[in-house]
Coordinates of N, CA and C in Angstrom, one line a residue:
M282 N 4.7 18.8 -23.7 CA 4.8 16.9 -24.1 C 3.5 16.6 -25.2
K283 N 3.8 15.8 -25.8 CA 2.7 15.2 -27.0 C 1.7 14.3 -25.8
I284 N 0.4 14.3 -25.7 CA 0.0 13.8 -24.6 C -1.2 12.7 -25.5
L285 N -1.7 11.6 -25.6 CA -2.8 10.8 -25.6 C -3.7 11.0 -24.6
L286 N -5.0 11.1 -24.6 CA -6.0 11.4 -23.7 C -6.9 10.3 -23.9
S287 N -7.3 9.6 -22.6 CA -8.2 8.7 -22.8 C -9.2 8.4 -21.3
N288 N -10.4 7.9 -21.5 CA -10.8 7.7 -20.1 C -11.7 6.7 -20.3
D289 N -13.0 6.4 -19.2 CA -13.7 5.1 -19.5 C -15.1 5.9 -19.4
D290 N -15.3 7.3 -18.6 CA -16.6 7.5 -18.7 C -17.0 8.0 -19.9
G291 N -16.5 7.7 -21.0 CA -16.7 8.3 -22.6 C -16.8 9.7 -22.8
C292 N -16.4 9.7 -24.4 CA -15.8 11.2 -24.7 C -16.5 12.4 -24.8
H293 N -18.0 12.2 -24.1 CA -18.2 13.5 -23.5 C -18.2 14.0 -22.0
A294 N -17.8 13.1 -21.2 CA -17.8 13.2 -20.1 C -17.0 14.7 -19.1
P295 N -17.6 15.2 -18.6 CA -16.8 16.4 -18.2 C -15.5 16.1 -17.5
G296 N -15.1 15.2 -16.8 CA -13.8 15.3 -16.6 C -12.8 15.1 -17.9
L297 N -13.4 14.5 -18.8 CA -12.3 14.5 -19.6 C -12.3 15.7 -20.4
L298 N -13.0 16.3 -20.2 CA -13.5 17.4 -21.2 C -12.4 18.6 -20.5
C299 N -12.8 18.8 -19.1 CA -12.0 19.3 -18.1 C -10.4 19.2 -18.2
L300 N -10.1 18.1 -18.2 CA -8.9 17.6 -18.2 C -8.0 18.4 -19.5
R301 N -9.0 17.6 -20.6 CA -8.5 18.2 -21.8 C -7.8 19.7 -21.8
D302 N -9.0 20.8 -21.4 CA -8.8 22.0 -21.8 C -7.4 22.2 -20.5
H303 N -7.4 21.4 -19.5 CA -6.2 22.0 -18.7 C -4.9 21.8 -19.5
L304 N -5.1 20.6 -20.0 CA -3.8 20.0 -21.0 C -3.3 20.8 -22.4
Q305 N -4.0 21.2 -22.8 CA -4.5 22.1 -23.9 C -3.6 22.8 -23.7
A306 N -3.7 23.9 -23.0 CA -3.1 25.2 -22.5 C -1.8 24.7 -22.5
R307 N -1.3 23.9 -22.3 CA 0.1 24.0 -22.2 C 1.1 22.9 -23.0
H308 N 0.4 21.9 -23.5 CA 0.9 20.3 -24.1 C -0.2 20.1 -25.6
E309 N 0.4 19.5 -26.5 CA -0.1 19.1 -27.7 C -0.9 17.9 -27.3
V310 N -2.4 17.6 -27.5 CA -3.2 16.5 -26.9 C -4.0 16.2 -28.1
R311 N -4.1 14.7 -28.1 CA -5.0 14.1 -29.2 C -6.0 13.3 -28.0
V312 N -7.3 13.1 -28.0 CA -8.2 12.8 -27.4 C -9.0 11.6 -28.2
V313 N -8.8 10.0 -27.9 CA -9.6 9.2 -28.1 C -10.0 8.3 -27.1
A314 N -11.5 8.3 -26.9 CA -11.8 8.0 -25.8 C -13.4 7.0 -26.4
P315 N -13.9 6.0 -25.0 CA -14.8 5.4 -25.7 C -16.0 6.1 -26.3
D316 N -17.5 5.8 -26.7 CA -18.4 7.0 -26.9 C -19.4 7.1 -26.3
R317 N -19.4 6.0 -25.1 CA -19.9 6.0 -24.0 C -19.3 5.5 -22.8
N318 N -20.4 5.6 -21.8 CA -19.6 5.0 -20.4 C -19.3 3.8 -20.6
R319 N -17.6 3.6 -20.2 CA -17.5 2.1 -20.1 C -17.0 1.7 -18.8
S320 N -17.4 2.3 -17.7 CA -16.7 2.2 -16.3 C -17.1 0.3 -16.1
G321 N -16.1 -0.1 -15.4 CA -15.8 -1.3 -15.0 C -15.2 -2.3 -16.3
A322 N -15.0 -1.8 -17.2 CA -14.3 -2.6 -18.5 C -13.3 -3.6 -18.0
S323 N -12.2 -2.8 -17.3 CA -11.0 -3.3 -17.2 C -10.4 -3.7 -18.6
N324 N -9.5 -4.3 -19.0 CA -8.8 -4.5 -20.0 C -9.4 -5.5 -20.6
S325 N -10.3 -5.1 -20.8 CA -11.3 -6.1 -22.0 C -10.8 -5.3 -23.6
L326 N -10.4 -5.9 -24.7 CA -10.5 -6.1 -25.6 C -11.3 -6.2 -26.8
T327 N -11.7 -5.6 -27.8 CA -12.8 -6.2 -28.4 C -12.4 -7.1 -29.6
V328 N -12.7 -8.2 -29.9 CA -11.8 -8.9 -30.9 C -13.2 -9.2 -31.7
L329 N -14.2 -10.0 -31.3 CA -15.1 -10.5 -31.9 C -16.2 -9.7 -33.0
R330 N -16.1 -8.5 -33.0 CA -16.4 -7.6 -34.1 C -15.8 -6.2 -34.2
P331 N -15.7 -5.4 -35.4 CA -14.8 -4.6 -35.8 C -15.0 -3.8 -34.9
L332 N -14.3 -2.7 -34.7 CA -14.8 -1.3 -34.4 C -14.5 0.0 -35.3
R333 N -15.6 0.9 -34.9 CA -15.7 2.3 -35.5 C -15.2 3.5 -34.6
A334 N -14.9 4.3 -35.2 CA -14.3 5.7 -34.9 C -15.0 6.9 -35.6
Q335 N -15.2 7.7 -34.9 CA -15.8 8.9 -35.2 C -15.4 10.2 -35.0
H336 N -14.9 10.6 -35.7 CA -14.3 12.1 -35.9 C -15.0 13.5 -35.4
H337 N -14.9 13.8 -34.3 CA -15.5 15.1 -33.8 C -15.4 17.0 -34.3
D338 N -16.3 17.2 -34.4 CA -15.6 18.6 -35.3 C -14.3 19.5 -34.3
D339 N -14.7 19.0 -33.2 CA -13.5 19.8 -32.5 C -12.0 19.0 -32.0
G340 N -12.0 17.9 -32.8 CA -10.8 16.9 -32.9 C -10.5 15.7 -32.2
R341 N -12.0 15.7 -31.3 CA -11.9 14.2 -30.1 C -12.5 13.1 -31.5
I342 N -11.9 12.0 -30.9 CA -12.2 11.0 -31.8 C -12.9 9.8 -30.7
S343 N -14.1 8.8 -31.1 CA -14.6 8.1 -30.0 C -14.6 7.1 -30.9
V344 N -14.7 6.4 -29.9 CA -14.3 4.5 -30.4 C -16.0 3.5 -29.8
D345 N -16.7 3.1 -30.7 CA -17.7 2.3 -29.6 C -17.1 0.9 -29.7
G346 N -16.5 1.1 -28.6 CA -15.8 0.3 -27.7 C -15.4 0.5 -26.3
T347 N -14.1 -0.1 -25.7 CA -13.6 0.0 -24.5 C -12.7 0.9 -24.3
P348 N -12.3 1.3 -23.2 CA -11.0 1.9 -22.9 C -9.8 1.4 -23.5
T349 N -9.3 0.1 -23.0 CA -8.0 -0.3 -23.9 C -8.7 -0.4 -25.2
D350 N -9.8 -0.7 -25.9 CA -9.8 -0.5 -27.8 C -9.4 0.7 -28.1
S351 N -9.7 2.1 -27.4 CA -9.4 3.3 -28.3 C -8.1 3.7 -28.0
V352 N -7.2 3.3 -26.6 CA -5.8 3.8 -26.3 C -5.5 2.5 -27.7
H353 N -5.4 1.1 -27.6 CA -4.9 0.2 -28.7 C -5.1 0.9 -30.0
L354 N -6.0 1.4 -30.9 CA -6.6 2.0 -32.0 C -5.6 3.1 -31.9
A355 N -5.7 4.3 -31.1 CA -5.2 5.2 -31.6 C -3.6 4.8 -31.3
L356 N -3.1 4.3 -30.8 CA -1.4 3.9 -31.0 C -0.8 3.1 -31.9
N357 N -2.2 2.3 -32.6 CA -1.6 1.8 -33.2 C -2.2 2.1 -35.0
G358 N -2.1 3.4 -35.5 CA -2.5 3.9 -36.7 C -3.7 4.6 -36.7
L359 N -4.6 4.7 -35.4 CA -6.1 5.8 -35.5 C -5.4 7.3 -35.9
I360 N -4.3 7.7 -34.9 CA -3.8 9.0 -35.6 C -2.2 8.9 -35.6
D361 N -2.3 9.9 -36.2 CA -0.7 10.0 -36.6 C 0.3 11.0 -35.4
F362 N 0.2 10.5 -34.5 CA 0.3 11.3 -33.6 C 1.7 10.1 -32.6
K363 N 2.7 10.5 -32.1 CA 3.4 9.9 -31.5 C 3.6 10.7 -30.3
P364 N 3.1 10.0 -29.4 CA 2.2 10.8 -27.8 C 3.9 10.4 -27.0
D365 N 3.9 11.1 -26.1 CA 4.9 10.8 -25.2 C 4.8 10.5 -23.7
I366 N 3.4 10.3 -23.5 CA 2.9 9.8 -22.5 C 1.0 10.0 -22.6
V367 N 0.6 8.7 -21.9 CA -1.0 8.4 -22.1 C -1.5 9.1 -20.7
V368 N -2.4 9.4 -20.9 CA -3.2 10.1 -19.6 C -4.7 9.8 -19.9
S369 N -5.4 9.3 -18.8 CA -6.5 8.4 -18.5 C -7.2 9.1 -17.8
G370 N -8.6 10.1 -17.7 CA -8.9 10.7 -16.9 C -10.1 12.1 -17.1
I371 N -10.5 12.7 -16.3 CA -10.6 12.5 -15.0 C -11.9 11.6 -14.8
N372 N -11.6 10.4 -13.7 CA -12.9 9.5 -13.8 C -13.6 10.3 -12.8
A373 N -14.6 9.9 -12.8 CA -16.1 10.8 -11.6 C -15.7 9.2 -10.9
G374 N -15.2 9.0 -9.5 CA -15.4 8.1 -8.7 C -13.6 7.6 -8.6
A375 N -13.4 7.3 -7.1 CA -12.1 6.5 -6.7 C -12.0 5.5 -7.3
N376 N -10.4 5.7 -7.7 CA -9.7 3.9 -8.4 C -8.8 3.5 -7.3
L377 N -9.4 3.1 -6.1 CA -8.8 2.9 -5.0 C -8.1 1.2 -4.7
G378 N -7.0 0.9 -4.3 CA -6.7 -0.9 -3.9 C -7.2 -1.5 -5.0
D379 N -8.6 -2.2 -4.7 CA -9.1 -3.4 -5.6 C -9.5 -2.6 -6.9
D380 N -9.7 -1.5 -6.4 CA -10.9 -0.7 -8.0 C -9.9 -1.2 -9.3
T381 N -8.5 -1.0 -8.9 CA -7.7 -1.0 -10.1 C -7.6 -2.5 -11.0
L382 N -8.3 -3.0 -10.7 CA -8.6 -4.2 -11.4 C -9.9 -4.4 -12.3
Y383 N -10.8 -3.4 -11.9 CA -11.7 -3.6 -12.7 C -12.0 -2.2 -13.1
S384 N -11.2 -1.3 -12.8 CA -11.4 0.3 -13.6 C -11.0 0.4 -15.1
G385 N -12.0 0.6 -15.9 CA -11.7 1.0 -17.4 C -10.8 2.0 -17.5
T386 N -10.7 3.2 -16.3 CA -9.4 4.6 -16.5 C -8.2 3.6 -16.3
V387 N -7.7 2.9 -15.1 CA -6.8 2.4 -14.9 C -6.2 1.6 -16.4
A388 N -7.0 0.5 -16.7 CA -7.1 -0.3 -17.8 C -6.5 0.6 -18.9
A389 N -7.2 2.2 -19.6 CA -6.5 2.6 -20.3 C -5.0 3.3 -20.2
A390 N -4.7 3.6 -19.1 CA -3.1 3.6 -19.0 C -2.3 2.6 -18.7
M391 N -3.1 1.3 -18.7 CA -2.2 0.3 -18.8 C -1.8 -0.1 -20.2
E392 N -3.0 0.3 -20.9 CA -2.7 0.0 -22.5 C -1.7 0.5 -23.0
G393 N -1.6 1.8 -22.5 CA -0.4 2.9 -23.1 C 1.0 1.9 -22.6
R394 N 0.8 1.5 -21.5 CA 2.2 0.8 -20.8 C 2.5 0.1 -21.6
H395 N 1.5 -1.3 -22.0 CA 1.7 -2.1 -22.7 C 2.6 -1.6 -24.0
L396 N 1.6 -0.9 -24.7 CA 2.5 -0.4 -25.6 C 3.5 0.6 -26.2
G397 N 4.4 0.3 -24.6 CA 5.5 1.2 -24.5 C 5.5 2.4 -23.9
Y398 N 4.6 3.1 -23.4 CA 4.6 4.5 -23.0 C 4.7 4.5 -21.8
A399 N 4.8 5.6 -21.0 CA 4.4 5.7 -19.5 C 2.7 6.3 -19.8
A400 N 2.4 6.3 -18.4 CA 1.1 6.3 -18.3 C 0.3 6.8 -17.0
I401 N -0.8 8.0 -16.8 CA -0.9 8.4 -15.7 C -2.8 8.0 -16.0
A402 N -3.3 7.5 -14.7 CA -4.6 7.5 -14.5 C -4.9 8.6 -13.5
V403 N -5.9 9.2 -13.8 CA -6.2 10.5 -13.0 C -7.8 10.1 -12.1
S404 N -8.1 10.1 -11.1 CA -9.6 10.1 -10.7 C -10.0 11.3 -9.7
N405 N -11.1 11.6 -9.8 CA -11.6 12.4 -8.5 C -12.1 11.6 -8.0
V406 N -12.1 11.4 -6.6 CA -12.7 10.3 -5.4 C -14.0 10.2 -5.1
S407 N -14.9 11.3 -5.6 CA -16.1 11.8 -5.7 C -16.9 10.7 -6.8
H408 N -18.1 10.7 -6.3 CA -19.0 9.9 -7.7 C -19.6 11.2 -8.6
A409 N -19.7 12.1 -7.4 CA -20.5 13.7 -7.8 C -19.7 14.6 -7.6
P410 N -18.3 14.9 -8.6 CA -17.3 15.5 -8.5 C -17.9 17.2 -8.5
E411 N -17.6 18.0 -7.8 CA -17.1 19.3 -7.9 C -16.3 19.9 -7.9
H412 N -15.2 19.5 -8.1 CA -14.0 19.9 -8.5 C -12.7 19.5 -9.1
F413 N -13.4 18.9 -10.6 CA -12.4 18.4 -11.5 C -11.4 19.3 -11.7
D414 N -11.5 20.8 -11.5 CA -10.5 21.3 -11.7 C -9.1 20.8 -11.0
T415 N -9.7 20.7 -9.6 CA -8.7 20.5 -9.2 C -7.3 19.1 -9.6
A416 N -8.2 17.9 -10.1 CA -7.1 16.9 -10.4 C -6.7 17.1 -11.8
G417 N -7.3 18.5 -12.5 CA -6.6 19.4 -13.9 C -5.3 19.4 -13.3
R418 N -5.6 20.7 -12.2 CA -4.0 21.0 -12.1 C -3.3 19.7 -11.3
V419 N -3.6 19.5 -10.4 CA -2.5 17.9 -10.0 C -2.1 17.2 -11.2
T420 N -2.9 17.1 -12.3 CA -2.4 16.6 -13.6 C -1.7 17.1 -14.4
L421 N -0.9 18.1 -14.4 CA -0.5 19.4 -14.7 C 0.9 19.4 -14.0
R422 N 0.7 19.5 -12.7 CA 1.9 19.1 -11.7 C 2.4 18.1 -12.0
L423 N 2.0 17.2 -12.6 CA 2.7 15.5 -12.3 C 3.3 16.0 -13.6
L424 N 3.0 16.1 -14.8 CA 3.6 16.4 -16.0 C 4.5 17.5 -16.1
D425 N 4.6 18.4 -15.4 CA 5.9 19.3 -14.9 C 6.9 18.2 -14.7
A426 N 6.6 17.5 -13.3 CA 7.4 16.7 -12.5 C 8.1 15.5 -13.4
L427 N 7.3 14.5 -14.5 CA 7.8 14.2 -15.4 C 8.5 14.6 -16.6
A428 N 8.5 15.9 -17.0 CA 9.0 16.3 -17.6 C 10.8 17.1 -17.4
R429 N 10.9 17.2 -16.1 CA 12.2 17.4 -15.4 C 12.6 15.8 -14.4
D430 N 11.9 14.9 -14.4 CA 12.8 13.7 -14.4 C 11.8 12.7 -15.1
P431 N 11.9 12.4 -15.9 CA 11.2 11.3 -16.6 C 11.7 10.0 -15.6
L432 N 10.3 9.4 -15.6 CA 10.0 8.0 -15.0 C 10.2 6.8 -15.9
P433 N 10.7 5.6 -16.1 CA 11.0 4.5 -17.2 C 9.5 4.6 -18.1
A434 N 9.8 4.2 -19.1 CA 8.4 4.2 -20.0 C 7.5 2.9 -19.8
D435 N 7.8 1.9 -18.4 CA 6.8 1.4 -18.5 C 6.7 1.7 -16.9
T436 N 5.9 2.4 -16.5 CA 5.3 3.0 -15.4 C 4.2 3.4 -15.3
I437 N 3.6 3.2 -14.4 CA 2.2 3.7 -14.5 C 1.9 4.2 -12.8
L438 N 1.1 5.4 -13.2 CA 1.1 6.2 -11.6 C -0.7 6.3 -11.7
N439 N -1.2 5.6 -10.7 CA -2.4 5.7 -10.3 C -2.8 6.7 -9.3
V440 N -3.5 7.9 -9.8 CA -3.6 9.1 -8.9 C -5.0 9.4 -8.7
N441 N -5.2 9.5 -7.4 CA -6.5 9.8 -6.8 C -6.5 11.3 -5.9
V442 N -7.2 12.0 -6.3 CA -7.3 13.0 -6.0 C -8.8 13.5 -5.2
P443 N -8.7 13.7 -3.9 CA -9.7 14.1 -3.3 C -10.7 15.5 -4.2
D444 N -12.0 15.5 -3.8 CA -13.0 16.4 -4.1 C -12.8 17.6 -3.0
L445 N -12.0 18.1 -3.6 CA -11.5 19.3 -2.8 C -11.3 20.9 -3.6
P446 N -11.2 22.2 -3.4 CA -10.7 22.9 -3.9 C -9.4 22.8 -4.3
F447 N -8.1 23.2 -4.8 CA -7.1 23.0 -5.2 C -6.2 23.7 -3.7
E448 N -6.8 24.7 -3.3 CA -5.7 25.3 -2.0 C -6.3 24.7 -0.6
A449 N -7.2 23.7 -0.9 CA -7.6 22.7 0.5 C -6.6 21.6 0.8
L450 N -6.0 21.2 -0.6 CA -5.2 19.9 -0.5 C -4.5 20.1 0.5
Q451 N -4.1 19.0 1.2 CA -3.5 18.7 2.2 C -1.8 17.9 2.0
G452 N -1.6 18.4 0.5 CA -0.5 17.8 0.0 C -0.2 16.6 -0.8
F453 N 0.5 16.0 -1.6 CA 0.8 14.7 -2.2 C 1.7 13.9 -1.6
E454 N 1.4 12.2 -1.3 CA 1.6 11.2 -0.4 C 1.6 10.2 -2.0
V455 N 2.8 9.5 -2.1 CA 3.4 8.4 -2.7 C 2.8 7.1 -1.7
T456 N 1.8 6.4 -2.2 CA 1.1 5.3 -1.5 C 0.8 3.9 -2.3
R457 N 0.7 2.8 -1.3 CA 0.5 1.5 -2.1 C -0.9 1.2 -2.2
A458 N -1.3 0.4 -2.8 CA -2.6 -0.1 -3.0 C -3.2 -0.6 -1.9
G459 N -4.2 0.1 -1.1 CA -5.4 -0.9 -0.4 C -6.0 -1.9 -0.6
R460 N -6.8 -2.6 0.4 CA -7.6 -3.7 -0.1 C -8.8 -3.4 0.4
R461 N -9.8 -3.6 -0.3 CA -11.4 -3.7 -0.2 C -11.8 -4.9 0.7
H462 N -13.1 -4.6 1.7 CA -13.4 -6.4 1.7 C -14.8 -6.8 0.6
L463 N -15.1 -7.7 0.9 CA -15.8 -8.3 -0.4 C -16.5 -7.7 -0.9
A464 N -17.2 -7.5 -2.2 CA -18.1 -6.9 -2.4 C -19.4 -7.2 -2.3
E465 N -20.7 -6.1 -2.1 CA -21.7 -6.5 -1.6 C -22.4 -7.5 -2.6
P466 N -23.6 -8.3 -2.0 CA -24.5 -9.4 -2.8 C -24.8 -8.7 -4.1
V467 N -25.0 -9.2 -4.9 CA -25.7 -8.7 -6.2 C -27.1 -8.9 -5.9
L468 N -28.1 -8.0 -6.4 CA -29.4 -7.5 -6.3 C -30.0 -7.8 -7.0
P469 N -30.6 -9.0 -7.0 CA -31.7 -9.7 -7.9 C -33.0 -8.7 -7.8
S470 N -33.5 -8.7 -9.3 CA -34.8 -8.1 -9.6 C -36.0 -8.4 -10.5
K471 N -37.0 -7.5 -11.5 CA -37.5 -8.4 -11.8 C -37.6 -7.4 -13.4
D472 N -37.6 -7.8 -14.6 CA -37.4 -7.0 -15.5 C -39.0 -7.1 -16.1
P473 N -39.6 -6.1 -17.0 CA -41.0 -5.8 -17.3 C -41.8 -7.5 -17.4
R474 N -41.0 -8.4 -18.2 CA -41.5 -9.4 -18.5 C -41.5 -10.5 -17.4
G475 N -41.2 -10.1 -16.3 CA -41.0 -11.2 -15.0 C -40.2 -11.9 -15.0
R476 N -38.7 -11.7 -16.2 CA -37.8 -12.6 -15.7 C -36.5 -12.0 -14.9
T477 N -36.1 -12.8 -13.8 CA -34.8 -12.2 -13.0 C -33.6 -11.9 -13.9
I478 N -33.1 -10.4 -13.1 CA -32.0 -9.7 -13.7 C -31.3 -9.6 -12.3
Y479 N -29.8 -9.1 -12.1 CA -29.4 -8.7 -11.3 C -28.5 -7.8 -11.6
W480 N -28.3 -6.6 -10.3 CA -27.4 -6.0 -10.3 C -26.3 -6.1 -9.6
I481 N -24.9 -6.0 -10.2 CA -24.0 -6.0 -9.5 C -23.9 -4.9 -8.0
G482 N -23.8 -5.9 -7.3 CA -23.5 -5.1 -6.0 C -22.3 -3.8 -5.6
P483 N -23.0 -2.7 -4.8 CA -21.3 -2.0 -4.7 C -20.0 -2.7 -4.2
A484 N -19.2 -1.7 -4.4 CA -17.8 -2.2 -4.0 C -17.7 -2.3 -2.5
G485 N -17.3 -3.3 -1.4 CA -16.8 -3.5 -0.3 C -16.4 -2.0 0.3
A486 N -16.2 -2.3 1.5 CA -15.7 -1.1 2.2 C -14.3 -1.3 2.7
E487 N -13.5 -0.3 2.9 CA -11.9 -0.3 3.1 C -11.8 -1.2 4.0
A488 N -10.5 -2.0 4.1 CA -10.2 -3.4 5.1 C -8.6 -2.9 5.1
D489 N -8.0 -2.7 3.9 CA -6.7 -2.6 4.5 C -6.8 -1.2 3.9
C490 N -6.6 -0.3 4.9 CA -6.6 1.3 4.5 C -5.7 2.1 5.4
G491 N -4.9 1.2 6.3 CA -4.3 2.0 7.0 C -3.0 3.0 6.6
E492 N -2.3 3.7 7.3 CA -1.0 4.4 7.2 C -0.3 4.4 5.7
G493 N -0.3 4.8 4.6 CA 0.7 4.6 3.9 C -0.1 3.7 2.5
T494 N -1.6 3.6 2.5 CA -2.3 3.3 1.6 C -2.9 4.2 1.1
D495 N -3.3 4.2 -0.3 CA -4.4 5.3 -0.9 C -5.5 5.7 -0.7
F496 N -6.4 4.6 0.5 CA -7.3 5.0 1.2 C -7.2 5.9 2.2
H497 N -5.8 5.7 2.9 CA -6.0 6.7 4.2 C -5.3 7.7 3.7
A498 N -4.6 8.3 2.6 CA -4.4 9.3 1.8 C -5.5 10.2 1.3
V499 N -6.1 9.6 0.7 CA -7.3 10.2 0.3 C -7.7 11.1 1.3
A500 N -8.5 10.4 2.4 CA -9.5 10.0 3.6 C -9.2 11.5 4.4
R501 N -7.3 11.8 4.0 CA -6.8 13.1 5.1 C -6.6 14.1 4.2
G502 N -7.4 13.9 2.6 CA -7.0 15.3 2.1 C -5.9 15.4 0.9
R503 N -4.9 14.2 1.1 CA -3.8 14.1 0.2 C -4.2 13.8 -1.2
V504 N -3.7 14.2 -2.1 CA -3.7 13.2 -3.5 C -2.6 12.2 -3.8
S505 N -3.3 11.0 -3.4 CA -2.3 9.8 -3.6 C -1.7 9.3 -5.3
I506 N -0.3 9.2 -5.1 CA 0.3 8.9 -6.2 C 0.6 7.3 -6.1
T507 N 0.5 6.0 -6.8 CA 0.4 4.8 -6.5 C 0.9 4.4 -8.0
P508 N 2.1 4.0 -8.0 CA 3.0 3.3 -9.0 C 2.6 1.9 -8.8
L509 N 2.1 1.5 -10.3 CA 1.4 0.1 -10.2 C 2.0 -0.9 -11.3
L510 N 2.6 -2.2 -11.0 CA 2.9 -3.3 -11.4 C 1.9 -4.3 -12.3
V511 N 2.6 -4.5 -13.7 CA 2.1 -5.1 -14.3 C 1.6 -6.4 -13.9
D512 N 3.0 -6.9 -13.7 CA 3.6 -8.1 -13.4 C 3.2 -8.8 -12.4
L513 N 1.9 -9.9 -12.6 CA 1.3 -10.5 -11.6 C 1.9 -11.2 -11.0
T514 N 3.3 -11.9 -11.6 CA 4.1 -13.5 -11.1 C 4.3 -13.3 -9.2
R515 N 3.9 -13.9 -8.8 CA 4.2 -14.1 -7.6 C 5.6 -14.7 -6.9
Y516 N 6.7 -14.0 -6.9 CA 7.9 -14.4 -7.3 C 8.1 -15.2 -5.9
A517 N 7.9 -14.9 -4.9 CA 8.2 -15.8 -3.6 C 7.3 -17.2 -3.6
L518 N 6.5 -17.5 -4.7 CA 6.3 -18.7 -4.4 C 6.9 -19.8 -5.8
L519 N 7.2 -19.4 -6.1 CA 7.8 -20.0 -7.8 C 8.5 -21.3 -7.2
E520 N 9.7 -21.3 -6.0 CA 10.4 -22.3 -5.7 C 9.5 -23.2 -5.1
R521 N 8.2 -22.7 -4.1 CA 7.5 -23.8 -3.8 C 6.8 -24.4 -4.5
V522 N 5.8 -23.8 -5.6 CA 4.9 -24.5 -6.3 C 6.1 -25.0 -7.5
S523 N 7.3 -25.2 -7.3 CA 8.2 -26.1 -8.7 C 8.3 -27.2 -7.6
R524 N 8.5 -26.9 -6.5 CA 8.7 -28.3 -5.5 C 7.1 -29.1 -5.9
W525 N 5.9 -28.8 -5.3 CA 4.8 -28.7 -5.7 C 4.5 -30.0 -7.0
A526 N 5.2 -28.9 -8.0 CA 4.7 -29.5 -9.6 C 5.3 -30.7 -9.6
D527 N 7.1 -30.6 -8.8 CA 7.6 -32.6 -9.5 C 6.8 -33.4 -9.4
G528 N 6.0 -33.0 -8.6 CA 5.0 -34.5 -8.0 C 4.2 -34.6 -8.8
L529 N 3.4 -33.6 -9.9 CA 2.2 -34.0 -10.8 C 2.4 -34.9 -12.0

């Protein structure tokens, strides 16, 4: 397969380099990724300034923008390469439940989907991973399955892999996205000049995390595979809101 590889942790991130090495052993890979860590960038696209791309000796290209910028540029002329799929990762840290709303890892995959390509976002659930190799091997298995039985081009798979040796995994599970409690409060502090600054608080604990959710799967040592839908329309309310809007 021809693969465009990106991420949100930056072009030097060990998860990206690990996944590149796994994929290159069996596939043709191009790497276009942010030049620094852009975690939490979500689907932001840079439109108020130009972007610069740097070509590295090993073939990687870094972009001084977001994960979405990186994939957008790559698929719109930055590289002379038409991929079969866009792969984003391996992220250091889970992207479970509500995390997908903020995740640059998932956003890179979403941009691939927006531009007509199937896409996979891959995360190791630990913020200090010891087993990136496991997620690399998992990704190869998923690509083998997609080669045998392709999914539609508008498919996004959000994959979360426990930080375990590959042999210790308890299998694969197709899941739905769970939900977290509200995020912790912001943390005010002072800069060296006495001005107030704020740190965004950590994500909330699991709320909807029962059987069938991505949270439940990874907590039991299983790889979680969640198909994501980009269409945010709440179809069940269309008729009710139409009646409500008649009186406006």
